[in-house]
């Protein structure tokens, strides 16, 4: 007997839904969008109509009237709404996929975990980079003898916020009271969580310095430079800026092991979400010649094609794989990837960075 499509709702009809919504068209036998709720009735209708879904301008009213018709909820609203809206869904026994960050604080995340146990539902934290094909292949390589033991990382993530907020003078993302912070919680959350996923490790201490330039307010950082250490003894740095002049979204990664190196650099301006990955390994052998440091680099995409990774959730891109994982989790009754328990250290390290930025001292990660 063929299972019926899972009936899902969007809470939030902003721009990020354009990354999630194609999955409903690509998998009509698995996923069905039945309702959209957004404070803007027009935005809700615009997203709902192509799918024949209902539209609401109030999420609480939608849940009150439609919860019994739903199998799960996708939350894509501003950060400060993630906790109360996820809590409202859990109290009605509905599984939740919530966009990053899952919550603004550890206390909020812990409260949701308590509601999970109380109501028998779950939350999957939306960290889409965990579901990238190259990223999942890289995780396997980082735990091979070619890479060895992780020792050091350096990660950078930049974006110029001006273009994003030019027509939004009261943009919530600029206000720490609504965003939970600045560039770290809104953008650097991607690479911090990805490092944890790759290394199967947690952060234990941070020391952060930053700037708080306009248009950010209420203590939201515009830039941050952070040193971090992990439970397994890996050390590294994070540099993040939301006010990098004329800079599109860009991400850079260097990760050094005892036998290998992973490198990611932006290939071209405006050329994609982030740069391509490259790897190199000494194969556990000495490299006595100077020229050896310039040889042996390979694009990860080439290795990925020649040594494919069996996908748990085959799909078109990371957002689709993430939603397919959520769907399978609904059928099994638990989060299969990035549960709140797994995501906790990601929120905890961000909170520690915010505390360090405010106090100018090293901070242990709760």
mmCIF file of C-alpha atoms in Angstrom:
data_model
loop_
_atom_site.group_PDB
_atom_site.id
_atom_site.type_symbol
_atom_site.label_atom_id
_atom_site.label_comp_id
_atom_site.label_asym_id
_atom_site.label_seq_id
_atom_site.Cartn_x
_atom_site.Cartn_y
_atom_site.Cartn_z
ATOM 1 C CA UNK A 1 0.000 0.000 0.000
ATOM 2 C CA UNK A 2 1.458 3.371 -1.048
ATOM 3 C CA UNK A 3 1.764 5.909 1.758
ATOM 4 C CA UNK A 4 -0.104 9.167 1.336
ATOM 5 C CA UNK A 5 1.909 12.384 0.893
ATOM 6 C CA UNK A 6 2.842 14.095 4.137
ATOM 7 C CA UNK A 7 0.735 17.181 4.734
ATOM 8 C CA UNK A 8 2.967 20.119 5.634
ATOM 9 C CA UNK A 9 2.566 23.793 6.468
ATOM 10 C CA UNK A 10 4.863 26.769 6.095
ATOM 11 C CA UNK A 11 4.938 29.243 8.948
ATOM 12 C CA UNK A 12 6.634 32.149 7.213
ATOM 13 C CA UNK A 13 6.444 33.054 3.539
ATOM 14 C CA UNK A 14 9.666 35.042 3.136
ATOM 15 C CA UNK A 15 12.429 34.678 0.577
ATOM 16 C CA UNK A 16 14.001 31.532 2.040
ATOM 17 C CA UNK A 17 10.867 29.541 1.167
ATOM 18 C CA UNK A 18 11.979 29.701 -2.470
ATOM 19 C CA UNK A 19 14.739 27.244 -1.494
ATOM 20 C CA UNK A 20 12.295 24.876 0.245
ATOM 21 C CA UNK A 21 9.188 25.011 -1.956
ATOM 22 C CA UNK A 22 10.556 23.294 -5.119
ATOM 23 C CA UNK A 23 10.697 20.021 -3.173
ATOM 24 C CA UNK A 24 6.898 19.901 -3.130
ATOM 25 C CA UNK A 25 6.824 19.986 -6.932
ATOM 26 C CA UNK A 26 9.674 17.494 -7.230
ATOM 27 C CA UNK A 27 8.107 14.964 -4.820
ATOM 28 C CA UNK A 28 4.296 15.238 -5.111
ATOM 29 C CA UNK A 29 3.859 11.648 -3.995
ATOM 30 C CA UNK A 30 5.767 12.310 -0.783
ATOM 31 C CA UNK A 31 5.114 15.935 0.153
ATOM 32 C CA UNK A 32 1.997 18.104 0.002
ATOM 33 C CA UNK A 33 1.841 21.765 0.993
ATOM 34 C CA UNK A 34 -1.613 22.307 2.472
ATOM 35 C CA UNK A 35 -1.381 25.667 4.250
ATOM 36 C CA UNK A 36 0.836 28.746 4.571
ATOM 37 C CA UNK A 37 0.780 31.264 7.424
ATOM 38 C CA UNK A 38 2.511 34.635 7.362
ATOM 39 C CA UNK A 39 1.847 38.007 8.983
ATOM 40 C CA UNK A 40 1.605 39.341 5.434
ATOM 41 C CA UNK A 41 -1.601 37.928 3.970
ATOM 42 C CA UNK A 42 -0.362 38.770 0.472
ATOM 43 C CA UNK A 43 2.886 36.856 0.952
ATOM 44 C CA UNK A 44 1.002 33.868 2.333
ATOM 45 C CA UNK A 45 -1.374 33.810 -0.658
ATOM 46 C CA UNK A 46 1.469 34.195 -3.164
ATOM 47 C CA UNK A 47 3.278 31.142 -1.779
ATOM 48 C CA UNK A 48 0.121 29.079 -1.225
ATOM 49 C CA UNK A 49 -1.745 29.565 -4.516
ATOM 50 C CA UNK A 50 0.553 27.589 -6.872
ATOM 51 C CA UNK A 51 0.098 24.569 -4.601
ATOM 52 C CA UNK A 52 -3.612 24.965 -4.027
ATOM 53 C CA UNK A 53 -2.887 25.531 -0.347
ATOM 54 C CA UNK A 54 -4.821 27.633 2.142
ATOM 55 C CA UNK A 55 -3.397 30.947 3.363
ATOM 56 C CA UNK A 56 -3.538 32.527 6.826
ATOM 57 C CA UNK A 57 -2.216 35.808 8.197
ATOM 58 C CA UNK A 58 -1.904 34.407 11.731
ATOM 59 C CA UNK A 59 0.188 31.321 12.565
ATOM 60 C CA UNK A 60 -1.475 30.642 15.910
ATOM 61 C CA UNK A 61 -4.942 30.728 14.365
ATOM 62 C CA UNK A 62 -3.754 28.467 11.546
ATOM 63 C CA UNK A 63 -2.433 25.903 14.031
ATOM 64 C CA UNK A 64 -5.606 26.125 16.068
ATOM 65 C CA UNK A 65 -7.793 25.425 13.054
ATOM 66 C CA UNK A 66 -5.593 23.146 10.945
ATOM 67 C CA UNK A 67 -3.273 21.177 13.250
ATOM 68 C CA UNK A 68 -5.396 18.054 12.895
ATOM 69 C CA UNK A 69 -4.923 18.154 9.115
ATOM 70 C CA UNK A 70 -1.114 18.396 9.303
ATOM 71 C CA UNK A 71 1.770 15.946 9.609
ATOM 72 C CA UNK A 72 4.448 18.593 10.164
ATOM 73 C CA UNK A 73 5.423 22.264 10.053
ATOM 74 C CA UNK A 74 8.296 24.158 8.403
ATOM 75 C CA UNK A 75 9.210 27.395 10.202
ATOM 76 C CA UNK A 76 10.937 30.069 8.104
ATOM 77 C CA UNK A 77 10.214 33.204 10.121
ATOM 78 C CA UNK A 78 12.651 35.694 11.759
ATOM 79 C CA UNK A 79 14.838 34.230 14.483
ATOM 80 C CA UNK A 80 12.960 35.587 17.497
ATOM 81 C CA UNK A 81 9.809 33.763 16.381
ATOM 82 C CA UNK A 82 11.432 30.326 16.034
ATOM 83 C CA UNK A 83 11.057 29.331 19.674
ATOM 84 C CA UNK A 84 7.431 30.387 20.287
ATOM 85 C CA UNK A 85 6.210 29.055 16.946
ATOM 86 C CA UNK A 86 8.038 25.733 17.295
ATOM 87 C CA UNK A 87 6.670 25.439 20.832
ATOM 88 C CA UNK A 88 3.121 26.054 19.576
ATOM 89 C CA UNK A 89 3.517 23.280 16.989
ATOM 90 C CA UNK A 90 5.041 20.811 19.475
ATOM 91 C CA UNK A 91 2.191 21.379 21.924
ATOM 92 C CA UNK A 92 -0.116 20.158 19.164
ATOM 93 C CA UNK A 93 2.042 17.090 18.582
ATOM 94 C CA UNK A 94 3.452 18.317 15.272
ATOM 95 C CA UNK A 95 7.036 17.666 14.145
ATOM 96 C CA UNK A 96 8.937 20.813 13.146
ATOM 97 C CA UNK A 97 11.691 21.685 10.677
ATOM 98 C CA UNK A 98 12.953 25.106 11.765
ATOM 99 C CA UNK A 99 15.309 27.287 9.772
ATOM 100 C CA UNK A 100 18.671 28.196 11.272
ATOM 101 C CA UNK A 101 19.254 29.189 13.977
ATOM 102 C CA UNK A 102 16.912 26.773 15.713
ATOM 103 C CA UNK A 103 16.621 29.252 18.582
ATOM 104 C CA UNK A 104 18.314 32.448 19.735
ATOM 105 C CA UNK A 105 19.482 30.995 23.072
ATOM 106 C CA UNK A 106 20.350 27.717 24.744
ATOM 107 C CA UNK A 107 17.538 28.261 27.235
ATOM 108 C CA UNK A 108 15.021 28.410 24.388
ATOM 109 C CA UNK A 109 16.460 25.261 22.825
ATOM 110 C CA UNK A 110 16.329 23.391 26.128
ATOM 111 C CA UNK A 111 12.698 24.452 26.559
ATOM 112 C CA UNK A 112 11.861 22.987 23.154
ATOM 113 C CA UNK A 113 13.633 19.745 24.052
ATOM 114 C CA UNK A 114 11.433 19.497 27.139
ATOM 115 C CA UNK A 115 8.340 19.993 24.975
ATOM 116 C CA UNK A 116 9.548 17.265 22.606
ATOM 117 C CA UNK A 117 9.502 14.767 25.465
ATOM 118 C CA UNK A 118 6.213 16.043 26.833
ATOM 119 C CA UNK A 119 4.290 15.902 23.544
ATOM 120 C CA UNK A 120 6.030 13.091 21.650
ATOM 121 C CA UNK A 121 7.053 15.238 18.671
ATOM 122 C CA UNK A 122 10.450 16.416 17.458
ATOM 123 C CA UNK A 123 12.291 19.397 16.002
ATOM 124 C CA UNK A 124 14.867 19.098 13.231
ATOM 125 C CA UNK A 125 17.239 22.059 13.193
ATOM 126 C CA UNK A 126 17.624 23.425 9.687
ATOM 127 C CA UNK A 127 21.336 23.503 8.854
ATOM 128 C CA UNK A 128 21.267 22.850 5.121
ATOM 129 C CA UNK A 129 25.035 22.693 4.583
ATOM 130 C CA UNK A 130 25.027 19.339 6.394
ATOM 131 C CA UNK A 131 23.069 17.979 3.428
ATOM 132 C CA UNK A 132 25.356 19.119 0.609
ATOM 133 C CA UNK A 133 26.669 16.245 -1.505
ATOM 134 C CA UNK A 134 30.269 17.475 -1.397
ATOM 135 C CA UNK A 135 30.008 18.279 2.302
ATOM 136 C CA UNK A 136 28.813 14.777 3.165
ATOM 137 C CA UNK A 137 31.603 13.234 1.039
ATOM 138 C CA UNK A 138 34.131 15.506 2.770
ATOM 139 C CA UNK A 139 32.982 14.241 6.165
ATOM 140 C CA UNK A 140 33.881 10.699 5.115
ATOM 141 C CA UNK A 141 37.291 11.846 3.803
ATOM 142 C CA UNK A 142 38.072 13.770 7.015
ATOM 143 C CA UNK A 143 37.750 10.502 8.937
ATOM 144 C CA UNK A 144 40.085 8.620 6.607
ATOM 145 C CA UNK A 145 43.817 7.994 6.824
ATOM 146 C CA UNK A 146 44.326 10.448 3.956
ATOM 147 C CA UNK A 147 43.426 13.315 6.296
ATOM 148 C CA UNK A 148 44.412 11.876 9.643
ATOM 149 C CA UNK A 149 43.693 13.667 12.914
ATOM 150 C CA UNK A 150 42.229 17.172 12.707
ATOM 151 C CA UNK A 151 44.521 19.798 14.232
ATOM 152 C CA UNK A 152 43.716 23.332 13.024
ATOM 153 C CA UNK A 153 41.025 25.241 11.100
ATOM 154 C CA UNK A 154 40.571 28.721 9.724
ATOM 155 C CA UNK A 155 37.151 29.737 8.439
ATOM 156 C CA UNK A 156 35.926 33.043 7.008
ATOM 157 C CA UNK A 157 32.418 34.067 6.058
ATOM 158 C CA UNK A 158 31.429 37.453 4.637
ATOM 159 C CA UNK A 159 28.493 39.320 3.177
ATOM 160 C CA UNK A 160 27.627 42.950 2.604
ATOM 161 C CA UNK A 161 24.297 43.524 4.338
ATOM 162 C CA UNK A 162 23.486 46.796 2.522
ATOM 163 C CA UNK A 163 21.845 45.182 -0.486
ATOM 164 C CA UNK A 164 19.763 42.884 1.693
ATOM 165 C CA UNK A 165 18.308 45.660 3.848
ATOM 166 C CA UNK A 166 18.302 48.585 1.393
ATOM 167 C CA UNK A 167 14.499 48.525 1.116
ATOM 168 C CA UNK A 168 13.955 47.360 4.712
ATOM 169 C CA UNK A 169 14.817 50.298 6.998
ATOM 170 C CA UNK A 170 13.558 48.446 10.103
ATOM 171 C CA UNK A 171 15.029 45.069 9.161
ATOM 172 C CA UNK A 172 14.832 42.685 12.113
ATOM 173 C CA UNK A 173 18.152 41.071 11.178
ATOM 174 C CA UNK A 174 20.000 44.239 12.286
ATOM 175 C CA UNK A 175 18.582 44.130 15.806
ATOM 176 C CA UNK A 176 20.075 41.779 18.390
ATOM 177 C CA UNK A 177 16.780 41.753 20.274
ATOM 178 C CA UNK A 178 15.152 40.064 17.266
ATOM 179 C CA UNK A 179 18.038 38.255 15.563
ATOM 180 C CA UNK A 180 19.776 37.022 18.711
ATOM 181 C CA UNK A 181 23.028 38.650 17.603
ATOM 182 C CA UNK A 182 24.654 39.875 14.422
ATOM 183 C CA UNK A 183 26.774 38.241 11.772
ATOM 184 C CA UNK A 184 27.629 35.187 13.891
ATOM 185 C CA UNK A 185 24.099 33.899 14.514
ATOM 186 C CA UNK A 186 22.823 34.919 11.073
ATOM 187 C CA UNK A 187 25.689 33.796 8.813
ATOM 188 C CA UNK A 188 28.610 32.198 10.669
ATOM 189 C CA UNK A 189 26.159 29.686 12.149
ATOM 190 C CA UNK A 190 26.521 27.810 8.830
ATOM 191 C CA UNK A 191 30.239 27.137 9.070
ATOM 192 C CA UNK A 192 30.283 26.603 12.849
ATOM 193 C CA UNK A 193 27.664 23.878 12.526
ATOM 194 C CA UNK A 194 29.385 22.394 9.478
ATOM 195 C CA UNK A 195 32.667 22.087 11.380
ATOM 196 C CA UNK A 196 30.874 20.194 14.154
ATOM 197 C CA UNK A 197 29.238 17.910 11.583
ATOM 198 C CA UNK A 198 32.495 17.240 9.772
ATOM 199 C CA UNK A 199 34.633 16.625 12.845
ATOM 200 C CA UNK A 200 31.972 14.956 15.022
ATOM 201 C CA UNK A 201 33.164 17.328 17.716
ATOM 202 C CA UNK A 202 31.889 20.095 20.005
ATOM 203 C CA UNK A 203 33.282 23.512 20.849
ATOM 204 C CA UNK A 204 34.409 24.042 24.445
ATOM 205 C CA UNK A 205 35.899 27.571 24.605
ATOM 206 C CA UNK A 206 35.852 30.805 22.607
ATOM 207 C CA UNK A 207 37.472 34.225 22.736
ATOM 208 C CA UNK A 208 35.891 36.870 20.540
ATOM 209 C CA UNK A 209 36.510 40.488 19.604
ATOM 210 C CA UNK A 210 34.275 42.441 17.290
ATOM 211 C CA UNK A 211 32.807 45.654 15.979
ATOM 212 C CA UNK A 212 29.268 46.980 16.307
ATOM 213 C CA UNK A 213 28.969 49.352 13.380
ATOM 214 C CA UNK A 214 25.742 50.786 11.956
ATOM 215 C CA UNK A 215 23.247 49.779 10.717
ATOM 216 C CA UNK A 216 23.391 47.110 13.459
ATOM 217 C CA UNK A 217 21.880 47.986 16.817
ATOM 218 C CA UNK A 218 21.215 46.821 20.377
ATOM 219 C CA UNK A 219 24.577 45.055 20.583
ATOM 220 C CA UNK A 220 24.423 43.111 17.303
ATOM 221 C CA UNK A 221 27.959 42.649 16.001
ATOM 222 C CA UNK A 222 28.806 43.758 12.458
ATOM 223 C CA UNK A 223 32.141 41.889 12.502
ATOM 224 C CA UNK A 224 33.724 39.241 14.689
ATOM 225 C CA UNK A 225 37.151 37.624 15.021
ATOM 226 C CA UNK A 226 37.006 34.490 17.166
ATOM 227 C CA UNK A 227 39.432 31.853 18.402
ATOM 228 C CA UNK A 228 37.856 28.508 19.239
ATOM 229 C CA UNK A 229 38.857 25.154 20.686
ATOM 230 C CA UNK A 230 37.036 21.830 20.635
ATOM 231 C CA UNK A 231 36.563 18.870 22.945
ATOM 232 C CA UNK A 232 39.017 16.811 20.822
ATOM 233 C CA UNK A 233 41.701 19.508 21.007
ATOM 234 C CA UNK A 234 41.247 21.075 17.572
ATOM 235 C CA UNK A 235 41.934 24.833 17.555
ATOM 236 C CA UNK A 236 41.057 27.464 15.021
ATOM 237 C CA UNK A 237 39.769 30.880 14.054
ATOM 238 C CA UNK A 238 36.607 32.361 12.631
ATOM 239 C CA UNK A 239 36.435 35.736 10.881
ATOM 240 C CA UNK A 240 32.993 37.032 9.949
ATOM 241 C CA UNK A 241 31.731 40.338 8.579
ATOM 242 C CA UNK A 242 28.333 41.662 7.539
ATOM 243 C CA UNK A 243 29.810 44.997 6.433
ATOM 244 C CA UNK A 244 32.457 43.852 3.951
ATOM 245 C CA UNK A 245 32.300 46.503 1.224
ATOM 246 C CA UNK A 246 31.190 45.275 -2.206
ATOM 247 C CA UNK A 247 31.440 41.681 -1.056
ATOM 248 C CA UNK A 248 28.888 39.062 -2.089
ATOM 249 C CA UNK A 249 28.174 36.115 0.175
ATOM 250 C CA UNK A 250 31.442 34.195 0.357
ATOM 251 C CA UNK A 251 32.820 31.392 2.470
ATOM 252 C CA UNK A 252 36.401 30.171 2.911
ATOM 253 C CA UNK A 253 37.636 27.106 4.760
ATOM 254 C CA UNK A 254 41.053 25.715 5.629
ATOM 255 C CA UNK A 255 41.195 22.528 7.672
ATOM 256 C CA UNK A 256 44.507 20.859 8.500
ATOM 257 C CA UNK A 257 45.031 17.264 9.595
ATOM 258 C CA UNK A 258 48.115 15.202 10.334
ATOM 259 C CA UNK A 259 48.216 13.923 6.737
ATOM 260 C CA UNK A 260 45.869 16.079 4.683
ATOM 261 C CA UNK A 261 44.446 19.527 4.047
ATOM 262 C CA UNK A 262 41.002 20.682 2.965
ATOM 263 C CA UNK A 263 40.789 24.101 1.300
ATOM 264 C CA UNK A 264 37.853 26.122 0.036
ATOM 265 C CA UNK A 265 38.207 29.516 -1.637
ATOM 266 C CA UNK A 266 35.740 31.667 -3.518
ATOM 267 C CA UNK A 267 36.244 30.862 -7.217
ATOM 268 C CA UNK A 268 34.765 34.058 -8.635
ATOM 269 C CA UNK A 269 32.794 37.049 -7.437
ATOM 270 C CA UNK A 270 29.079 36.374 -7.570
ATOM 271 C CA UNK A 271 29.800 32.898 -8.846
ATOM 272 C CA UNK A 272 27.896 30.827 -6.377
ATOM 273 C CA UNK A 273 26.959 30.211 -2.775
ATOM 274 C CA UNK A 274 30.561 29.499 -1.781
ATOM 275 C CA UNK A 275 33.818 28.420 -3.343
ATOM 276 C CA UNK A 276 34.854 24.966 -4.525
ATOM 277 C CA UNK A 277 36.634 22.526 -2.232
ATOM 278 C CA UNK A 278 40.128 21.091 -2.843
ATOM 279 C CA UNK A 279 42.042 18.482 -0.912
ATOM 280 C CA UNK A 280 45.597 17.250 -0.633
ATOM 281 C CA UNK A 281 47.244 14.418 1.256
ATOM 282 C CA UNK A 282 50.749 13.148 1.880
ATOM 283 C CA UNK A 283 49.370 9.629 2.248
ATOM 284 C CA UNK A 284 51.172 9.297 5.535
ATOM 285 C CA UNK A 285 54.549 9.604 3.810
ATOM 286 C CA UNK A 286 57.272 12.244 4.410
ATOM 287 C CA UNK A 287 57.448 15.194 1.999
ATOM 288 C CA UNK A 288 61.179 15.968 1.936
ATOM 289 C CA UNK A 289 61.231 17.984 -1.285
ATOM 290 C CA UNK A 290 60.214 21.652 -1.478
ATOM 291 C CA UNK A 291 58.182 21.134 -4.658
ATOM 292 C CA UNK A 292 55.953 18.544 -2.986
ATOM 293 C CA UNK A 293 53.941 21.223 -1.199
ATOM 294 C CA UNK A 294 52.702 22.442 -4.593
ATOM 295 C CA UNK A 295 51.560 19.081 -5.902
ATOM 296 C CA UNK A 296 48.818 16.611 -5.145
ATOM 297 C CA UNK A 297 45.861 19.001 -4.925
ATOM 298 C CA UNK A 298 42.562 17.626 -6.248
ATOM 299 C CA UNK A 299 39.098 19.164 -6.638
ATOM 300 C CA UNK A 300 36.722 17.442 -4.239
ATOM 301 C CA UNK A 301 34.101 17.298 -6.999
ATOM 302 C CA UNK A 302 36.407 15.036 -9.054
ATOM 303 C CA UNK A 303 36.918 12.652 -6.145
ATOM 304 C CA UNK A 304 33.207 12.790 -5.364
ATOM 305 C CA UNK A 305 32.368 11.663 -8.910
ATOM 306 C CA UNK A 306 34.942 8.879 -8.957
ATOM 307 C CA UNK A 307 34.189 7.718 -5.403
ATOM 308 C CA UNK A 308 30.468 8.436 -4.998
ATOM 309 C CA UNK A 309 28.810 8.468 -1.630
ATOM 310 C CA UNK A 310 25.541 6.595 -1.265
ATOM 311 C CA UNK A 311 22.994 9.256 -0.404
ATOM 312 C CA UNK A 312 20.613 8.590 2.445
ATOM 313 C CA UNK A 313 18.180 11.126 1.015
ATOM 314 C CA UNK A 314 18.737 11.549 -2.750
ATOM 315 C CA UNK A 315 17.493 14.927 -3.887
ATOM 316 C CA UNK A 316 18.217 18.037 -5.901
ATOM 317 C CA UNK A 317 20.466 20.017 -3.605
ATOM 318 C CA UNK A 318 20.917 20.449 0.114
ATOM 319 C CA UNK A 319 17.564 22.061 0.923
ATOM 320 C CA UNK A 320 15.683 19.228 -0.761
ATOM 321 C CA UNK A 321 17.732 16.530 0.981
ATOM 322 C CA UNK A 322 17.102 18.291 4.285
ATOM 323 C CA UNK A 323 13.345 18.268 3.698
ATOM 324 C CA UNK A 324 13.421 14.610 2.627
ATOM 325 C CA UNK A 325 15.246 13.768 5.852
ATOM 326 C CA UNK A 326 12.536 15.615 7.767
ATOM 327 C CA UNK A 327 9.841 13.684 5.909
ATOM 328 C CA UNK A 328 11.463 10.345 6.720
ATOM 329 C CA UNK A 329 11.816 11.475 10.312
ATOM 330 C CA UNK A 330 8.087 12.149 10.485
ATOM 331 C CA UNK A 331 7.389 8.615 9.297
ATOM 332 C CA UNK A 332 9.827 7.149 11.833
ATOM 333 C CA UNK A 333 8.814 9.452 14.683
ATOM 334 C CA UNK A 334 12.207 11.051 15.362
ATOM 335 C CA UNK A 335 14.715 13.481 13.891
ATOM 336 C CA UNK A 336 17.146 11.492 11.754
ATOM 337 C CA UNK A 337 19.647 14.306 11.208
ATOM 338 C CA UNK A 338 20.421 17.340 13.362
ATOM 339 C CA UNK A 339 18.009 16.893 16.223
ATOM 340 C CA UNK A 340 17.867 19.632 18.848
ATOM 341 C CA UNK A 341 20.176 17.548 21.036
ATOM 342 C CA UNK A 342 22.747 17.436 18.235
ATOM 343 C CA UNK A 343 22.277 21.107 17.428
ATOM 344 C CA UNK A 344 22.657 22.268 21.021
ATOM 345 C CA UNK A 345 26.404 22.911 20.854
ATOM 346 C CA UNK A 346 25.935 25.045 17.733
ATOM 347 C CA UNK A 347 23.572 27.345 19.636
ATOM 348 C CA UNK A 348 25.775 27.154 22.738
ATOM 349 C CA UNK A 349 28.934 28.247 20.910
ATOM 350 C CA UNK A 350 27.094 31.188 19.341
ATOM 351 C CA UNK A 351 25.821 32.218 22.777
ATOM 352 C CA UNK A 352 29.358 31.936 24.158
ATOM 353 C CA UNK A 353 30.694 34.108 21.318
ATOM 354 C CA UNK A 354 28.054 36.755 22.081
ATOM 355 C CA UNK A 355 29.047 36.683 25.766
ATOM 356 C CA UNK A 356 32.733 36.982 24.873
ATOM 357 C CA UNK A 357 32.047 39.864 22.481
ATOM 358 C CA UNK A 358 30.251 41.733 25.248
ATOM 359 C CA UNK A 359 32.779 40.987 27.983
ATOM 360 C CA UNK A 360 36.088 40.877 26.124
ATOM 361 C CA UNK A 361 37.225 37.640 27.758
ATOM 362 C CA UNK A 362 37.435 33.908 27.008
ATOM 363 C CA UNK A 363 34.189 32.046 27.646
ATOM 364 C CA UNK A 364 33.508 28.349 28.155
ATOM 365 C CA UNK A 365 30.766 26.863 26.004
ATOM 366 C CA UNK A 366 27.842 25.663 28.102
#
